[in-house]
GROMACS .gro file of C-alpha atoms in nm:
model
  160
    1MET     CA    1 -13.378  17.508 -10.953
    2THR     CA    2 -13.529  17.831 -10.830
    3TRP     CA    3 -13.856  17.985 -10.942
    4TRP     CA    4 -13.865  18.258 -11.204
    5VAL     CA    5 -14.099  18.464 -11.421
    6ARG     CA    6 -14.016  18.559 -11.778
    7SER     CA    7 -14.219  18.716 -12.059
    8VAL     CA    8 -14.229  18.510 -12.376
    9ARG     CA    9 -14.095  18.825 -12.545
   10GLU     CA   10 -13.776  18.774 -12.339
   11THR     CA   11 -13.733  18.400 -12.401
   12ARG     CA   12 -13.493  18.262 -12.657
   13TRP     CA   13 -13.651  18.172 -12.989
   14GLN     CA   14 -13.521  17.947 -13.262
   15GLU     CA   15 -13.642  17.919 -13.621
   16ASN     CA   16 -13.614  17.696 -13.927
   17GLU     CA   17 -13.845  17.529 -14.180
   18LEU     CA   18 -14.047  17.388 -13.888
   19GLY     CA   19 -14.153  17.730 -13.762
   20ALA     CA   20 -14.038  17.959 -13.485
   21THR     CA   21 -14.027  17.811 -13.135
   22SER     CA   22 -13.966  17.934 -12.784
   23GLU     CA   23 -13.882  17.659 -12.538
   24PHE     CA   24 -13.920  17.809 -12.193
   25ASP     CA   25 -13.638  17.604 -12.044
   26LYS     CA   26 -13.404  17.627 -12.342
   27HIS     CA   27 -13.065  17.772 -12.245
   28VAL     CA   28 -13.165  17.794 -11.877
   29GLU     CA   29 -13.210  17.474 -11.679
   30ARG     CA   30 -13.396  17.191 -11.845
   31PHE     CA   31 -13.720  17.124 -11.660
   32PRO     CA   32 -13.686  16.767 -11.532
   33GLU     CA   33 -14.056  16.672 -11.535
   34PHE     CA   34 -14.218  16.849 -11.831
   35GLY     CA   35 -14.145  17.055 -12.139
   36ILE     CA   36 -14.338  17.361 -12.253
   37ASN     CA   37 -14.302  17.568 -12.567
   38LEU     CA   38 -14.476  17.800 -12.810
   39THR     CA   39 -14.449  17.742 -13.183
   40VAL     CA   40 -14.550  17.977 -13.464
   41LEU     CA   41 -14.640  17.791 -13.784
   42GLN     CA   42 -14.712  17.917 -14.132
   43PRO     CA   43 -14.961  17.725 -14.349
   44GLY     CA   44 -14.798  17.398 -14.456
   45GLN     CA   45 -14.524  17.405 -14.191
   46SER     CA   46 -14.509  17.097 -13.972
   47MET     CA   47 -14.433  17.152 -13.605
   48THR     CA   48 -14.254  16.816 -13.584
   49MET     CA   49 -14.213  16.505 -13.788
   50TYR     CA   50 -14.489  16.247 -13.736
   51HIS     CA   51 -14.387  16.049 -13.428
   52ARG     CA   52 -14.493  15.861 -13.118
   53GLU     CA   53 -14.320  15.870 -12.783
   54GLU     CA   54 -14.360  15.742 -12.431
   55TYR     CA   55 -14.444  16.084 -12.287
   56GLN     CA   56 -14.793  16.230 -12.260
   57GLU     CA   57 -14.833  16.559 -12.447
   58GLY     CA   58 -15.093  16.830 -12.494
   59PHE     CA   59 -15.136  17.097 -12.761
   60LEU     CA   60 -15.353  17.410 -12.747
   61VAL     CA   61 -15.406  17.620 -13.061
   62LEU     CA   62 -15.393  17.978 -12.937
   63ARG     CA   63 -15.428  18.140 -13.280
   64GLY     CA   64 -15.512  18.034 -13.631
   65GLU     CA   65 -15.577  17.693 -13.780
   66CYS     CA   66 -15.379  17.371 -13.788
   67LEU     CA   67 -15.418  17.022 -13.922
   68LEU     CA   68 -15.358  16.741 -13.676
   69VAL     CA   69 -15.235  16.416 -13.827
   70VAL     CA   70 -15.305  16.156 -13.558
   71GLU     CA   71 -15.290  15.779 -13.598
   72GLY     CA   72 -15.312  15.826 -13.977
   73GLN     CA   73 -15.619  16.050 -13.961
   74GLU     CA   74 -15.658  16.421 -14.045
   75VAL     CA   75 -15.831  16.635 -13.783
   76PRO     CA   76 -15.875  17.011 -13.835
   77LEU     CA   77 -15.785  17.225 -13.534
   78ARG     CA   78 -15.906  17.580 -13.482
   79GLU     CA   79 -15.823  17.850 -13.230
   80TRP     CA   80 -15.879  17.723 -12.873
   81ASP     CA   81 -15.892  17.355 -12.974
   82TYR     CA   82 -15.692  17.131 -12.742
   83PHE     CA   83 -15.540  16.799 -12.847
   84HIS     CA   84 -15.473  16.556 -12.562
   85CYS     CA   85 -15.204  16.316 -12.680
   86PRO     CA   86 -15.163  16.005 -12.463
   87ARG     CA   87 -14.824  15.836 -12.466
   88GLY     CA   88 -14.773  15.611 -12.765
   89THR     CA   89 -15.002  15.814 -12.996
   90ALA     CA   90 -14.853  15.890 -13.338
   91HIS     CA   91 -14.904  16.256 -13.432
   92ALA     CA   92 -14.786  16.573 -13.605
   93ILE     CA   93 -14.936  16.922 -13.624
   94VAL     CA   94 -14.921  17.122 -13.947
   95GLY     CA   95 -15.004  17.490 -13.991
   96ALA     CA   96 -15.319  17.544 -14.199
   97GLY     CA   97 -15.554  17.820 -14.307
   98SER     CA   98 -15.447  18.152 -14.454
   99GLY     CA   99 -15.224  18.293 -14.182
  100SER     CA  100 -14.988  18.197 -13.905
  101SER     CA  101 -15.092  17.982 -13.612
  102LEU     CA  102 -14.962  17.977 -13.256
  103VAL     CA  103 -14.953  17.648 -13.065
  104LEU     CA  104 -14.875  17.593 -12.697
  105ALA     CA  105 -14.725  17.248 -12.638
  106VAL     CA  106 -14.664  17.072 -12.308
  107GLY     CA  107 -14.525  16.726 -12.251
  108GLY     CA  108 -14.414  16.498 -11.975
  109ARG     CA  109 -14.051  16.396 -11.931
  110VAL     CA  110 -14.087  16.128 -11.665
  111GLY     CA  111 -14.032  15.776 -11.791
  112PRO     CA  112 -13.841  15.620 -12.079
  113ASP     CA  113 -13.719  15.855 -12.352
  114VAL     CA  114 -13.825  15.634 -12.643
  115ILE     CA  115 -13.940  15.779 -12.975
  116LEU     CA  116 -14.042  15.627 -13.308
  117TYR     CA  117 -14.101  15.805 -13.636
  118PRO     CA  118 -14.332  15.562 -13.821
  119ARG     CA  119 -14.392  15.581 -14.194
  120ASP     CA  120 -14.745  15.712 -14.254
  121ASP     CA  121 -14.896  15.805 -14.592
  122THR     CA  122 -15.116  16.082 -14.445
  123ALA     CA  123 -14.816  16.244 -14.276
  124LEU     CA  124 -14.612  16.213 -14.597
  125ARG     CA  125 -14.888  16.393 -14.793
  126HIS     CA  126 -14.844  16.687 -14.556
  127ASP     CA  127 -14.462  16.681 -14.572
  128ALA     CA  128 -14.453  16.573 -14.205
  129GLY     CA  129 -14.350  16.210 -14.242
  130VAL     CA  130 -14.054  15.983 -14.297
  131GLU     CA  131 -14.015  15.736 -14.583
  132ALA     CA  132 -13.911  15.451 -14.352
  133ASP     CA  133 -13.963  15.387 -13.980
  134THR     CA  134 -13.680  15.519 -13.766
  135SER     CA  135 -13.607  15.581 -13.401
  136SER     CA  136 -13.337  15.834 -13.487
  137PRO     CA  137 -13.433  16.203 -13.460
  138LYS     CA  138 -13.119  16.281 -13.661
  139GLU     CA  139 -13.254  16.068 -13.948
  140ALA     CA  140 -13.610  16.196 -13.919
  141TYR     CA  141 -13.500  16.562 -13.935
  142ALA     CA  142 -13.204  16.521 -14.174
  143ARG     CA  143 -13.361  16.728 -14.452
  144PHE     CA  144 -13.411  17.034 -14.231
  145THR     CA  145 -13.157  17.298 -14.140
  146ARG     CA  146 -13.062  17.325 -13.775
  147PRO     CA  147 -13.282  17.581 -13.605
  148ALA     CA  148 -13.120  17.923 -13.592
  149PRO     CA  149 -13.068  17.984 -13.219
  150ASP     CA  150 -13.129  18.313 -13.044
  151VAL     CA  151 -13.368  18.449 -13.306
  152PRO     CA  152 -13.478  18.792 -13.184
  153PHE     CA  153 -13.842  18.802 -13.073
  154ARG     CA  154 -14.073  18.952 -13.336
  155GLU     CA  155 -14.417  19.087 -13.245
  156GLU     CA  156 -14.559  18.883 -13.536
  157PHE     CA  157 -14.492  18.570 -13.328
  158LEU     CA  158 -14.772  18.663 -13.089
  159SER     CA  159 -15.004  18.873 -13.304
  160GLY     CA  160 -15.200  18.735 -13.593
   0.00000   0.00000   0.00000
């Protein structure tokens, strides 16, 4: 892989009921050691289904408000709050407040690719949970449409 620089306005975006996301390595070369993306959430939109995995992750709220559901607890997140998520920590982030939020997510990719979507009442209350434990992403996300690929960048993604 060679180095490169790209504006987020030039990256490929995808969008569905889980928000609009730009994965920096999507449709290029997958970064072998870590993932990085930006996600725009509307109030009530969950960034992912409640899950735990064997990769460390981190989330920085760049704009707006979110609700973190972590280990069955609700934690409000505001602009510039950072959530350090050690491997094995069950979590989901849901858009909150009155406008859109923008979240920068990074995560490791070194180690076993093992994920579990555990049933959690708090996550279910926020429409971010599964009814029964599963290790299948296909099952966990079955009720959502596939993200529309190559969504044109919209200035609203970055401005609030």
